[in-house]
Coordinates of C-alpha atoms in Angstrom, one line a residue:
Chain A
M8 CA -5.2 -25.9 19.9
T9 CA -6.2 -27.9 17.2
Q10 CA -7.2 -25.7 14.2
F11 CA -10.2 -27.2 11.7
H12 CA -9.8 -26.0 8.5
Q13 CA -12.4 -26.6 5.5
V14 CA -11.3 -27.0 1.6
V15 CA -14.2 -26.4 -0.6
A16 CA -13.2 -28.4 -3.8
A17 CA -15.3 -28.5 -6.6
P18 CA -15.7 -25.4 -8.6
Y19 CA -19.5 -26.1 -9.1
A20 CA -20.4 -26.2 -5.6
P21 CA -24.0 -26.4 -4.8
P22 CA -25.5 -24.0 -2.5
R23 CA -25.8 -26.6 0.0
M24 CA -22.3 -27.8 -0.4
V25 CA -21.2 -24.0 0.8
A26 CA -23.9 -23.6 3.2
A27 CA -22.7 -27.0 5.1
A28 CA -19.2 -25.8 5.2
V29 CA -20.5 -22.0 6.1
E30 CA -22.4 -23.2 9.2
L31 CA -19.5 -26.2 10.3
R32 CA -17.1 -22.6 10.3
A33 CA -20.0 -20.8 12.4
A34 CA -19.6 -24.3 15.0
L35 CA -16.1 -24.4 15.4
R36 CA -15.3 -21.1 15.9
A37 CA -18.4 -21.0 18.6
V38 CA -16.2 -23.3 20.5
G39 CA -13.1 -21.3 19.9
A40 CA -11.6 -23.4 17.3
Q41 CA -9.4 -21.0 14.6
S42 CA -12.0 -22.4 11.4
D43 CA -11.2 -20.9 8.0
I44 CA -12.6 -21.9 4.4
A45 CA -10.9 -21.8 1.1
V46 CA -11.6 -22.8 -2.4
L47 CA -9.6 -25.4 -4.0
E48 CA -10.4 -24.5 -7.5
G49 CA -13.2 -22.3 -9.9
D50 CA -15.2 -19.0 -8.6
V51 CA -17.2 -20.2 -5.5
E52 CA -18.8 -17.7 -3.5
I53 CA -18.2 -17.9 0.1
D54 CA -18.9 -15.5 2.9
G55 CA -15.1 -14.4 4.8
V56 CA -13.5 -17.3 2.3
V57 CA -10.0 -16.6 2.6
A58 CA -6.7 -17.7 0.4
L59 CA -5.4 -21.5 0.5
D60 CA -2.6 -19.9 1.6
A61 CA -3.7 -18.8 4.8
L62 CA -5.0 -21.9 6.1
D63 CA -0.6 -22.8 6.3
R64 CA 0.6 -22.4 10.2
P65 CA 3.1 -19.5 10.1
S66 CA 5.4 -22.2 11.9
A67 CA 5.2 -26.1 11.0
A68 CA 2.6 -28.2 13.4
P69 CA 3.5 -31.5 13.8
R70 CA 1.8 -33.9 10.8
G71 CA -1.9 -34.4 12.2
A72 CA -2.1 -31.7 14.4
D73 CA -4.8 -30.2 12.5
V74 CA -8.1 -31.2 10.9
L75 CA -8.9 -30.3 7.3
V76 CA -12.7 -31.2 6.1
L77 CA -12.6 -31.2 2.5
H78 CA -15.7 -30.7 1.2
L79 CA -16.3 -32.5 -2.8
S80 CA -18.3 -33.9 -5.4
D81 CA -16.0 -35.5 -7.7
V82 CA -12.2 -36.2 -7.5
T83 CA -10.0 -35.0 -10.1
P84 CA -6.3 -35.6 -9.6
E85 CA -5.7 -32.2 -8.5
I86 CA -7.5 -32.5 -5.7
A87 CA -6.1 -36.1 -5.2
E88 CA -2.1 -34.2 -5.2
F89 CA -3.8 -31.4 -2.9
A90 CA -4.9 -33.7 0.0
L91 CA -2.4 -35.4 0.2
G92 CA 0.2 -32.8 0.2
R93 CA -1.5 -31.0 3.1
P94 CA -0.2 -32.2 6.9
E95 CA -3.8 -32.0 8.6
R96 CA -5.8 -35.3 9.2
L97 CA -7.9 -35.1 6.4
V98 CA -11.7 -35.5 7.0
V99 CA -13.6 -35.2 3.3
I100 CA -17.3 -34.8 3.9
H101 CA -18.4 -36.3 0.3
H102 CA -21.7 -34.7 -1.5
G103 CA -22.4 -36.8 -4.1
T104 CA -20.8 -37.5 -7.6
P105 CA -23.6 -37.6 -10.1
V106 CA -23.9 -39.9 -13.7
W107 CA -22.0 -38.5 -16.2
E108 CA -23.5 -39.5 -19.3
P109 CA -26.0 -36.5 -19.4
Y110 CA -23.1 -34.0 -18.8
L111 CA -21.9 -35.1 -21.8
A112 CA -23.6 -32.6 -24.2
F113 CA -23.6 -29.9 -22.2
D114 CA -20.6 -30.0 -20.1
P115 CA -18.0 -32.3 -21.7
Q116 CA -15.3 -31.9 -19.3
R117 CA -17.5 -31.8 -16.1
A118 CA -19.1 -35.5 -17.2
G119 CA -14.8 -36.2 -17.9
R120 CA -14.2 -35.4 -14.1
F121 CA -17.7 -37.6 -13.0
A122 CA -16.8 -40.5 -15.3
A123 CA -13.1 -40.8 -14.1
T124 CA -13.8 -39.8 -10.5
P125 CA -13.7 -43.8 -9.5
V126 CA -10.3 -43.7 -10.8
H127 CA -8.9 -41.3 -8.4
V128 CA -11.3 -42.1 -5.3
P129 CA -9.3 -44.9 -4.2
V130 CA -5.8 -42.5 -3.9
L131 CA -8.1 -40.2 -1.6
A132 CA -9.0 -43.0 0.8
E133 CA -5.4 -43.6 1.8
R134 CA -5.3 -39.9 3.2
A135 CA -9.2 -39.8 4.6
A136 CA -9.0 -40.3 9.0
V137 CA -12.9 -39.8 8.5
T138 CA -15.5 -39.4 5.9
I139 CA -18.7 -38.1 5.9
T140 CA -21.8 -38.7 3.4
S141 CA -25.7 -38.0 3.5
V142 CA -26.9 -41.3 2.2
P143 CA -26.4 -44.7 2.8
R144 CA -25.6 -45.5 -0.6
N145 CA -23.3 -43.0 -1.1
A146 CA -21.5 -44.6 2.6
Q147 CA -21.5 -48.0 0.5
I148 CA -19.5 -47.2 -2.5
L149 CA -17.1 -45.3 -0.7
R150 CA -16.6 -48.4 2.0
D151 CA -16.1 -50.3 -1.1
A152 CA -13.2 -48.0 -2.4
G153 CA -11.5 -48.3 0.5
F154 CA -12.3 -45.1 2.5
R155 CA -12.2 -46.3 6.9
N156 CA -14.6 -44.6 9.5
V157 CA -17.2 -43.4 7.1
F158 CA -20.3 -42.5 8.6
S159 CA -23.8 -41.6 6.6
T160 CA -25.5 -39.4 8.5
P161 CA -28.1 -36.6 6.7
M162 CA -26.9 -33.0 6.6
R163 CA -29.1 -30.2 8.1
L164 CA -31.5 -29.6 6.0
D165 CA -34.4 -27.2 7.0
L166 CA -37.5 -28.3 6.2
D167 CA -39.5 -26.5 8.3
A168 CA -38.4 -23.1 6.3
F169 CA -40.7 -23.3 3.5
E170 CA -44.2 -23.0 6.1
S171 CA -42.4 -19.9 8.5
V172 CA -41.5 -17.9 5.2
D173 CA -44.0 -15.6 3.5
A174 CA -45.3 -16.9 -0.1
H175 CA -44.4 -14.7 -2.8
E176 CA -47.5 -12.4 -3.7
P177 CA -47.6 -12.2 -7.4
T178 CA -46.7 -15.7 -7.7
M179 CA -49.1 -17.0 -5.9
H180 CA -51.8 -14.0 -7.7
H181 CA -51.2 -16.2 -10.7
F182 CA -51.3 -19.2 -9.9
A183 CA -54.4 -18.6 -8.3
S184 CA -55.7 -15.9 -11.4
A185 CA -54.0 -17.4 -14.8
V186 CA -53.7 -21.6 -14.0
T187 CA -56.6 -23.5 -13.6
G188 CA -55.3 -26.9 -13.8
P189 CA -53.1 -28.9 -11.2
V190 CA -49.6 -27.7 -11.0
V191 CA -46.7 -30.3 -11.3
L192 CA -43.6 -28.9 -9.3
Y193 CA -39.9 -29.5 -9.7
A194 CA -38.0 -28.0 -7.7
G195 CA -34.2 -28.4 -6.9
P196 CA -30.6 -28.1 -9.4
V197 CA -31.8 -27.7 -13.2
D198 CA -28.4 -30.0 -13.8
P199 CA -28.3 -32.9 -16.7
H200 CA -28.4 -35.7 -13.7
N201 CA -32.0 -34.5 -12.6
R202 CA -33.0 -35.7 -16.8
L203 CA -35.3 -32.5 -16.8
E204 CA -35.8 -33.4 -20.3
R205 CA -38.1 -36.7 -19.1
L206 CA -40.3 -34.2 -16.9
V207 CA -41.1 -31.7 -19.8
E208 CA -41.9 -35.0 -22.3
A209 CA -44.0 -36.6 -19.4
Y210 CA -45.9 -33.1 -19.3
H211 CA -45.9 -33.2 -23.3
L212 CA -48.2 -36.4 -23.3
L213 CA -49.8 -35.2 -19.6
V214 CA -51.4 -32.2 -21.3
T215 CA -52.1 -33.6 -24.9
S216 CA -53.7 -36.3 -23.7
I217 CA -54.6 -36.6 -20.3
D218 CA -55.3 -33.3 -18.4
P219 CA -54.7 -30.2 -21.1
T220 CA -55.3 -27.9 -17.8
A221 CA -52.5 -28.9 -16.1
A222 CA -49.5 -27.2 -15.7
L223 CA -45.3 -27.3 -15.1
V224 CA -43.3 -25.5 -13.0
I225 CA -39.4 -26.3 -13.2
A226 CA -37.5 -24.2 -10.2
G227 CA -34.2 -23.9 -9.3
Q228 CA -30.3 -22.9 -10.2
T229 CA -28.3 -23.9 -12.5
S230 CA -24.4 -25.3 -12.6
T231 CA -25.0 -25.9 -16.2
A232 CA -26.2 -23.3 -18.1
R233 CA -26.2 -24.8 -20.7
Y234 CA -28.4 -27.2 -20.0
R235 CA -31.2 -24.8 -18.8
E236 CA -30.5 -23.4 -22.3
R237 CA -31.5 -26.4 -24.1
L238 CA -34.4 -27.3 -22.0
S239 CA -36.2 -24.0 -21.8
R240 CA -35.4 -24.4 -26.0
Q241 CA -37.4 -27.9 -25.7
I242 CA -40.8 -26.4 -24.0
N243 CA -40.5 -23.2 -26.6
E244 CA -40.6 -26.4 -29.5
L245 CA -42.7 -28.2 -27.8
N246 CA -45.4 -25.3 -27.4
L247 CA -45.5 -26.0 -23.7
T248 CA -47.6 -23.0 -22.8
G249 CA -48.3 -23.8 -19.4
A250 CA -45.1 -24.8 -18.7
W251 CA -42.7 -22.3 -16.7
L252 CA -38.6 -22.9 -16.1
A253 CA -38.1 -20.3 -12.9
D254 CA -34.6 -19.2 -11.7
A255 CA -36.4 -19.8 -8.2
T256 CA -33.5 -18.4 -6.2
D257 CA -35.9 -16.5 -3.6
A258 CA -37.0 -18.4 -0.7
G259 CA -41.0 -16.4 -0.6
Q260 CA -41.7 -17.6 -4.4
L261 CA -40.3 -21.3 -3.6
A262 CA -42.5 -21.0 -0.9
A263 CA -45.2 -20.1 -3.7
F264 CA -44.9 -22.9 -6.1
Y265 CA -44.6 -26.0 -3.1
R266 CA -47.8 -24.1 -1.8
S267 CA -49.7 -24.1 -5.2
A268 CA -48.2 -27.9 -6.0
A269 CA -50.8 -30.7 -6.7
V270 CA -47.5 -33.2 -7.3
F271 CA -43.9 -32.6 -7.2
A272 CA -42.1 -34.8 -9.8
S273 CA -38.5 -35.4 -10.0
P274 CA -37.7 -37.7 -12.8
G275 CA -33.3 -37.9 -12.0
E276 CA -30.9 -39.4 -10.5
P277 CA -30.2 -37.2 -7.4
A278 CA -26.1 -37.4 -6.4
D279 CA -26.9 -36.4 -2.6
L280 CA -29.6 -36.5 -0.4
P281 CA -33.0 -35.6 -2.2
S282 CA -34.0 -32.4 0.1
S283 CA -36.4 -30.8 -2.1
M284 CA -38.5 -33.9 -2.5
L285 CA -38.2 -33.4 2.0
S286 CA -39.6 -30.3 1.7
A287 CA -42.3 -31.4 -0.7
M288 CA -43.4 -34.1 1.3
Q289 CA -43.8 -31.7 4.8
L290 CA -45.6 -29.5 2.7
G291 CA -47.8 -31.9 2.1
V292 CA -47.1 -32.9 -1.7
P293 CA -47.4 -35.8 -2.5
V294 CA -44.1 -37.1 -4.9
V295 CA -43.7 -38.9 -8.0
A296 CA -39.8 -39.9 -8.3
L297 CA -37.8 -42.1 -10.4
G298 CA -36.8 -45.4 -7.6
T299 CA -32.9 -45.1 -8.1
D300 CA -31.1 -46.4 -4.6
I301 CA -30.5 -42.7 -3.2
V302 CA -34.1 -41.6 -3.7
R303 CA -35.3 -44.9 -2.3
D304 CA -33.3 -44.6 1.0
A305 CA -34.4 -41.1 1.5
V306 CA -38.3 -41.7 1.1
G307 CA -38.7 -45.5 1.2
D308 CA -42.7 -46.5 0.3
A309 CA -43.7 -42.6 1.2
A310 CA -42.9 -41.7 -2.5
L311 CA -44.9 -42.9 -5.8
L312 CA -41.3 -44.8 -7.0
L313 CA -41.2 -45.0 -11.2
P314 CA -38.3 -48.1 -12.1
V315 CA -35.2 -46.7 -13.0
E316 CA -35.9 -46.2 -16.8
R317 CA -36.6 -43.5 -19.4
D318 CA -40.3 -43.9 -19.7
P319 CA -42.2 -40.3 -20.3
A320 CA -45.5 -42.3 -20.7
L321 CA -45.0 -44.1 -17.5
L322 CA -44.1 -40.6 -15.4
A323 CA -47.0 -39.0 -17.2
E324 CA -49.8 -41.3 -15.9
A325 CA -48.0 -41.6 -12.8
L326 CA -48.6 -38.0 -12.5
A327 CA -52.1 -38.3 -13.6
A328 CA -53.0 -40.8 -11.0
V329 CA -51.6 -39.0 -8.0
L330 CA -54.0 -36.0 -9.4
A331 CA -57.3 -38.1 -9.8
D332 CA -57.4 -40.3 -7.5
A333 CA -58.2 -38.4 -3.9
A334 CA -57.1 -41.8 -2.1
L335 CA -53.8 -42.3 -3.8
R336 CA -52.6 -38.6 -3.1
A337 CA -54.0 -38.6 1.1
R338 CA -52.1 -42.0 1.3
L339 CA -49.1 -40.3 -0.5
I340 CA -49.1 -37.0 1.6
A341 CA -50.1 -39.2 4.8
A342 CA -46.6 -41.6 4.1
G343 CA -44.7 -38.5 3.2
R344 CA -45.3 -36.3 6.6
E345 CA -45.0 -39.8 8.7
R346 CA -41.4 -40.0 6.7
V347 CA -39.9 -36.8 7.0
A348 CA -41.3 -36.2 11.1
P349 CA -38.2 -37.7 12.2
F350 CA -36.2 -35.6 10.8
D351 CA -34.6 -33.4 13.1
A352 CA -32.3 -30.4 11.6
E353 CA -30.5 -29.1 15.2
R354 CA -29.7 -33.0 15.2
A355 CA -28.2 -33.4 12.0
A356 CA -26.0 -30.4 12.0
T357 CA -24.5 -31.5 15.7
E358 CA -23.9 -34.8 13.9
W359 CA -21.3 -34.1 11.7
F360 CA -20.1 -31.7 13.6
R361 CA -19.5 -34.0 16.7
I362 CA -17.8 -36.2 13.9
V363 CA -15.1 -33.1 13.0
L364 CA -14.6 -32.6 16.5
E365 CA -13.8 -36.1 17.3
A366 CA -11.2 -36.3 14.4
G367 CA -9.5 -33.5 16.2
A368 CA -8.8 -35.2 19.5
Chain B
M3 CA -60.1 -48.5 -1.8
S4 CA -59.4 -46.9 -5.1
E5 CA -58.5 -48.8 -7.9
L6 CA -54.7 -47.5 -7.1
E7 CA -54.8 -48.0 -3.5
P8 CA -52.2 -51.0 -2.5
S9 CA -53.3 -54.0 -1.1
R10 CA -50.8 -55.5 1.2
T11 CA -51.3 -57.6 3.7
P12 CA -49.4 -57.9 7.1
G13 CA -46.0 -59.3 6.6
Q14 CA -46.1 -58.7 2.9
A15 CA -42.7 -57.4 1.2
A16 CA -43.0 -53.2 1.0
D17 CA -42.0 -53.9 -2.5
E18 CA -45.6 -55.5 -3.6
P19 CA -48.2 -52.6 -3.7
A20 CA -45.6 -50.5 -5.6
D21 CA -45.3 -53.4 -8.1
E22 CA -48.7 -53.9 -8.5
L23 CA -49.4 -49.9 -8.7
I24 CA -46.9 -49.6 -11.4
D25 CA -48.3 -52.6 -13.3
L26 CA -51.8 -50.8 -13.8
L27 CA -50.4 -47.7 -14.3
R28 CA -48.4 -49.5 -17.1
S29 CA -51.5 -51.7 -18.5
R30 CA -53.3 -47.9 -18.7
V31 CA -50.2 -46.5 -20.6
A32 CA -50.9 -49.6 -23.4
R33 CA -54.2 -48.8 -23.0
R34 CA -53.6 -45.5 -24.3
R35 CA -51.1 -46.4 -27.3
A36 CA -53.6 -48.7 -27.9
A37 CA -56.5 -46.3 -28.5
G38 CA -54.3 -44.2 -30.6
D39 CA -53.7 -41.2 -27.4
Y40 CA -49.8 -42.2 -28.1
P41 CA -49.3 -42.8 -31.6
E42 CA -46.7 -45.3 -32.5
G43 CA -42.9 -43.8 -32.3
L44 CA -44.1 -40.5 -30.1
E45 CA -41.4 -41.6 -27.2
E46 CA -38.8 -42.1 -29.4
E47 CA -39.9 -38.9 -31.4
L48 CA -39.7 -37.0 -27.9
E49 CA -36.3 -38.6 -27.5
E50 CA -34.5 -37.7 -30.5
H51 CA -36.1 -34.3 -30.4
F52 CA -34.1 -33.4 -27.4
R53 CA -31.1 -35.5 -28.3
R54 CA -31.2 -33.0 -31.2
I55 CA -31.6 -30.0 -28.9
A56 CA -28.9 -31.3 -26.9
F57 CA -26.3 -31.9 -29.4
H58 CA -27.0 -28.3 -31.3
K59 CA -23.7 -27.0 -31.6
V60 CA -23.7 -22.8 -30.9
A61 CA -24.2 -20.8 -34.3
T62 CA -21.2 -19.3 -36.0
D63 CA -21.7 -15.0 -35.4
P64 CA -20.6 -13.9 -39.0
D65 CA -21.0 -10.4 -37.6
G66 CA -18.2 -11.1 -34.9
L67 CA -15.9 -12.9 -37.7
R68 CA -15.9 -9.7 -40.2
E69 CA -15.2 -7.5 -37.2
A70 CA -12.1 -9.4 -36.2
V71 CA -11.3 -9.7 -39.7
S72 CA -11.0 -5.9 -39.8
R73 CA -8.4 -6.2 -37.4
V74 CA -6.4 -7.9 -38.9
D75 CA -6.0 -5.7 -41.7
E76 CA -5.8 -2.5 -40.0
R77 CA -3.0 -4.7 -38.0
R78 CA -0.9 -6.2 -41.1
K79 CA 1.0 -3.2 -41.8
F80 CA 4.7 -4.2 -40.2
T81 CA 8.2 -2.1 -40.3
A82 CA 11.7 -2.5 -39.2
E83 CA 12.3 0.7 -38.4
V84 CA 12.8 1.3 -34.5
P85 CA 11.6 4.6 -33.2
A86 CA 14.8 6.8 -33.0
E87 CA 13.1 9.7 -30.3
S88 CA 15.1 8.3 -27.1
S89 CA 15.0 10.2 -23.4
V90 CA 18.9 9.3 -22.8
P91 CA 21.3 11.8 -24.0
G92 CA 23.3 10.3 -27.2
G93 CA 20.6 7.9 -27.4
E94 CA 18.9 9.4 -30.7
I95 CA 22.2 9.1 -32.5
L96 CA 22.6 5.3 -31.1
H97 CA 19.0 4.2 -32.4
R98 CA 19.4 5.8 -36.0
A99 CA 23.1 3.9 -35.6
L100 CA 21.5 0.7 -34.6
N101 CA 18.8 0.9 -37.1
K102 CA 20.9 1.3 -39.9
A103 CA 22.9 -1.6 -38.8
L104 CA 20.2 -4.0 -38.6
A105 CA 17.7 -3.0 -41.4
R106 CA 19.0 -5.3 -44.0
Q107 CA 17.9 -8.2 -40.9
G108 CA 14.8 -6.7 -39.7
Q109 CA 13.3 -5.6 -43.4
L110 CA 14.1 -9.7 -44.2
I111 CA 12.2 -10.6 -40.9
V112 CA 9.4 -7.9 -41.6
D113 CA 9.3 -9.3 -45.5
Q114 CA 8.4 -12.5 -44.2
L115 CA 5.7 -11.3 -41.2
Q116 CA 4.0 -9.6 -44.4
D117 CA 3.5 -12.1 -46.7
F118 CA 2.3 -14.4 -44.4
A119 CA -0.4 -11.6 -42.6
D120 CA -1.6 -11.3 -45.9
V121 CA -2.0 -15.1 -47.0
V122 CA -3.7 -15.3 -43.1
H123 CA -6.0 -12.7 -44.1
D124 CA -6.8 -13.1 -47.4
A125 CA -8.0 -16.7 -46.0
L126 CA -10.1 -15.1 -43.4
A127 CA -11.4 -13.3 -45.5
L128 CA -12.8 -16.1 -47.5
V129 CA -13.6 -17.5 -44.7
A130 CA -15.7 -14.8 -43.5
A131 CA -17.7 -14.4 -47.0
A132 CA -18.3 -18.1 -46.3
V133 CA -20.1 -18.2 -43.6
Q134 CA -22.0 -15.4 -44.7
N135 CA -23.2 -16.8 -48.1
P136 CA -26.1 -19.2 -47.7
N137 CA -25.3 -21.3 -50.2
V138 CA -22.2 -22.7 -48.9
H139 CA -22.8 -23.4 -45.2
V140 CA -26.1 -24.6 -43.4
H141 CA -27.8 -23.3 -40.5
A142 CA -28.2 -25.7 -37.9
D143 CA -30.3 -24.1 -35.7
L144 CA -33.1 -23.6 -38.4
V145 CA -32.4 -26.8 -39.6
G146 CA -33.3 -28.5 -36.4
R147 CA -36.3 -26.4 -36.1
L148 CA -37.7 -27.3 -39.5
D149 CA -36.8 -30.6 -38.6
A150 CA -39.4 -30.2 -35.3
V151 CA -41.9 -28.7 -37.5
L152 CA -41.7 -31.4 -39.8
E153 CA -42.0 -33.7 -37.0
R154 CA -45.1 -32.6 -35.4
L155 CA -46.7 -32.3 -38.5
D156 CA -46.1 -36.0 -39.4
R157 CA -47.2 -36.6 -36.2
L158 CA -50.5 -35.1 -36.6
E159 CA -50.6 -36.7 -40.1
R160 CA -50.2 -40.1 -38.9
A161 CA -52.9 -39.4 -35.8
M162 CA -55.1 -37.7 -38.8
R163 CA -54.6 -41.1 -40.5
D164 CA -55.2 -43.3 -37.7
V165 CA -57.5 -42.2 -35.4
R166 CA -61.3 -42.3 -37.1
A167 CA -63.7 -39.8 -36.7
S168 CA -65.9 -41.2 -33.9
E169 CA -62.5 -41.9 -32.3
L170 CA -62.1 -38.2 -32.7
E171 CA -65.1 -37.1 -31.0
R172 CA -64.3 -39.7 -28.1
R173 CA -61.2 -37.8 -27.6
V174 CA -62.9 -34.4 -28.0
E175 CA -65.4 -35.4 -25.4
L176 CA -63.5 -37.0 -23.3
L177 CA -61.0 -33.5 -22.9
E178 CA -63.9 -31.4 -22.9
R179 CA -65.3 -33.1 -19.6
A180 CA -61.7 -33.4 -17.8
L181 CA -62.3 -29.0 -18.9
E182 CA -65.4 -29.3 -17.5
H183 CA -64.3 -31.2 -14.1
R184 CA -61.4 -28.9 -13.9
T185 CA -63.9 -25.8 -13.8

């Protein structure tokens, strides 16, 4: 019987990558397939993870008899060498490579990995029987690099999750009692490609020149501790007492942030499907974002999209407009809800599972 | 329909109202600049501020360095003597004989190691002293913070110079109105 194992080949695997691998393993095991997850490099925490050599069959199976699903964000010579040496049929799940320049000051090694990825990607293209990405833009990049059978289908996102979670009571109380103005929210990875220093700059302009009562919440986990520390220092040195840099690993606290937010702001360049923007839309929070290709594909004209350039004054003005103009707010909220309405989490999960299963047929 | 509400007509490209909106926002930014809300060069200063924070190197740890030098000091005594004790019958005699036979070569190596360790120790002690002496090094983190304070002071001075008293009153009124509106 065909075995379907997975390897997470990203030392800083984002939580969504791990969740996707765990969910796929559960689905494969549910149909009786032997399916395990191993980690190629780094200290990635996954329940039930096995060692790489545990994926090898005790007796040699014919080449291509089994399926290996490789989750990755970037491609290094080591990843390419690993993929080329495996006997299984290869399914690549590409979670998007972040732009490398913003990482240079905080994690030069990772900047190097991201910058060199376009050089190493074509090597994988020869081995990948099937490739899955969440966004059309990444699918096009992979096709251009020589990948065949590229599917662009969204990952499973539970957009209803924050509606069913009880909001963290102390956080809600804080917003009700200590925050008098509107809350600008960013939720998501606190990593350099999300350019949160630009949101801090825009917030500085917003509170010093437009609305001194506005509050800012930046909530999320980081894989670049140095970046988060520098962001905190930027907030302190600009004396932004209304800004809150929160770890937000707790779903209840995230729910409290979303429910208290007047506008969601994303000044960065997401490498994959911007799930937190879609969550904001689901919860009726208007979105202002940088209009990169990936963001445009994901949210269409349901968000106020800004030109892809560094312009904190324009971002501050856009936030002020959404906060002050009731008609604009209403239009963005309605368009956001309409945008996410057709999103079917179960169908998305089934689609990835179906593609992987067919790769083994 | 609000000033910012897009006026899309059937068949019009989706980006056109968005472009109108961006143009309108840009014009508001220009108005704020002209009114002195955003002093000239403010955004460049903000960018430079974060760039300096981003590239700031982690400060050295003088206490840690002093402890490391002490550990080097504790371990810089070498000997060519191999302990003669042995659990093997006759081993003690054999070890003494080996010690005697290899004493000259062993001592030569130990002498060289000792010389090297002394030089390294002295060099490290000088480095540790230099790091602790504020006259021969720079506290980059303090310089960075001082720069940030000076930038803000500079911005305030320019704002004071550029903004006339009446303009200042207008802006205070605007802020007060915004606060009243919120409360």
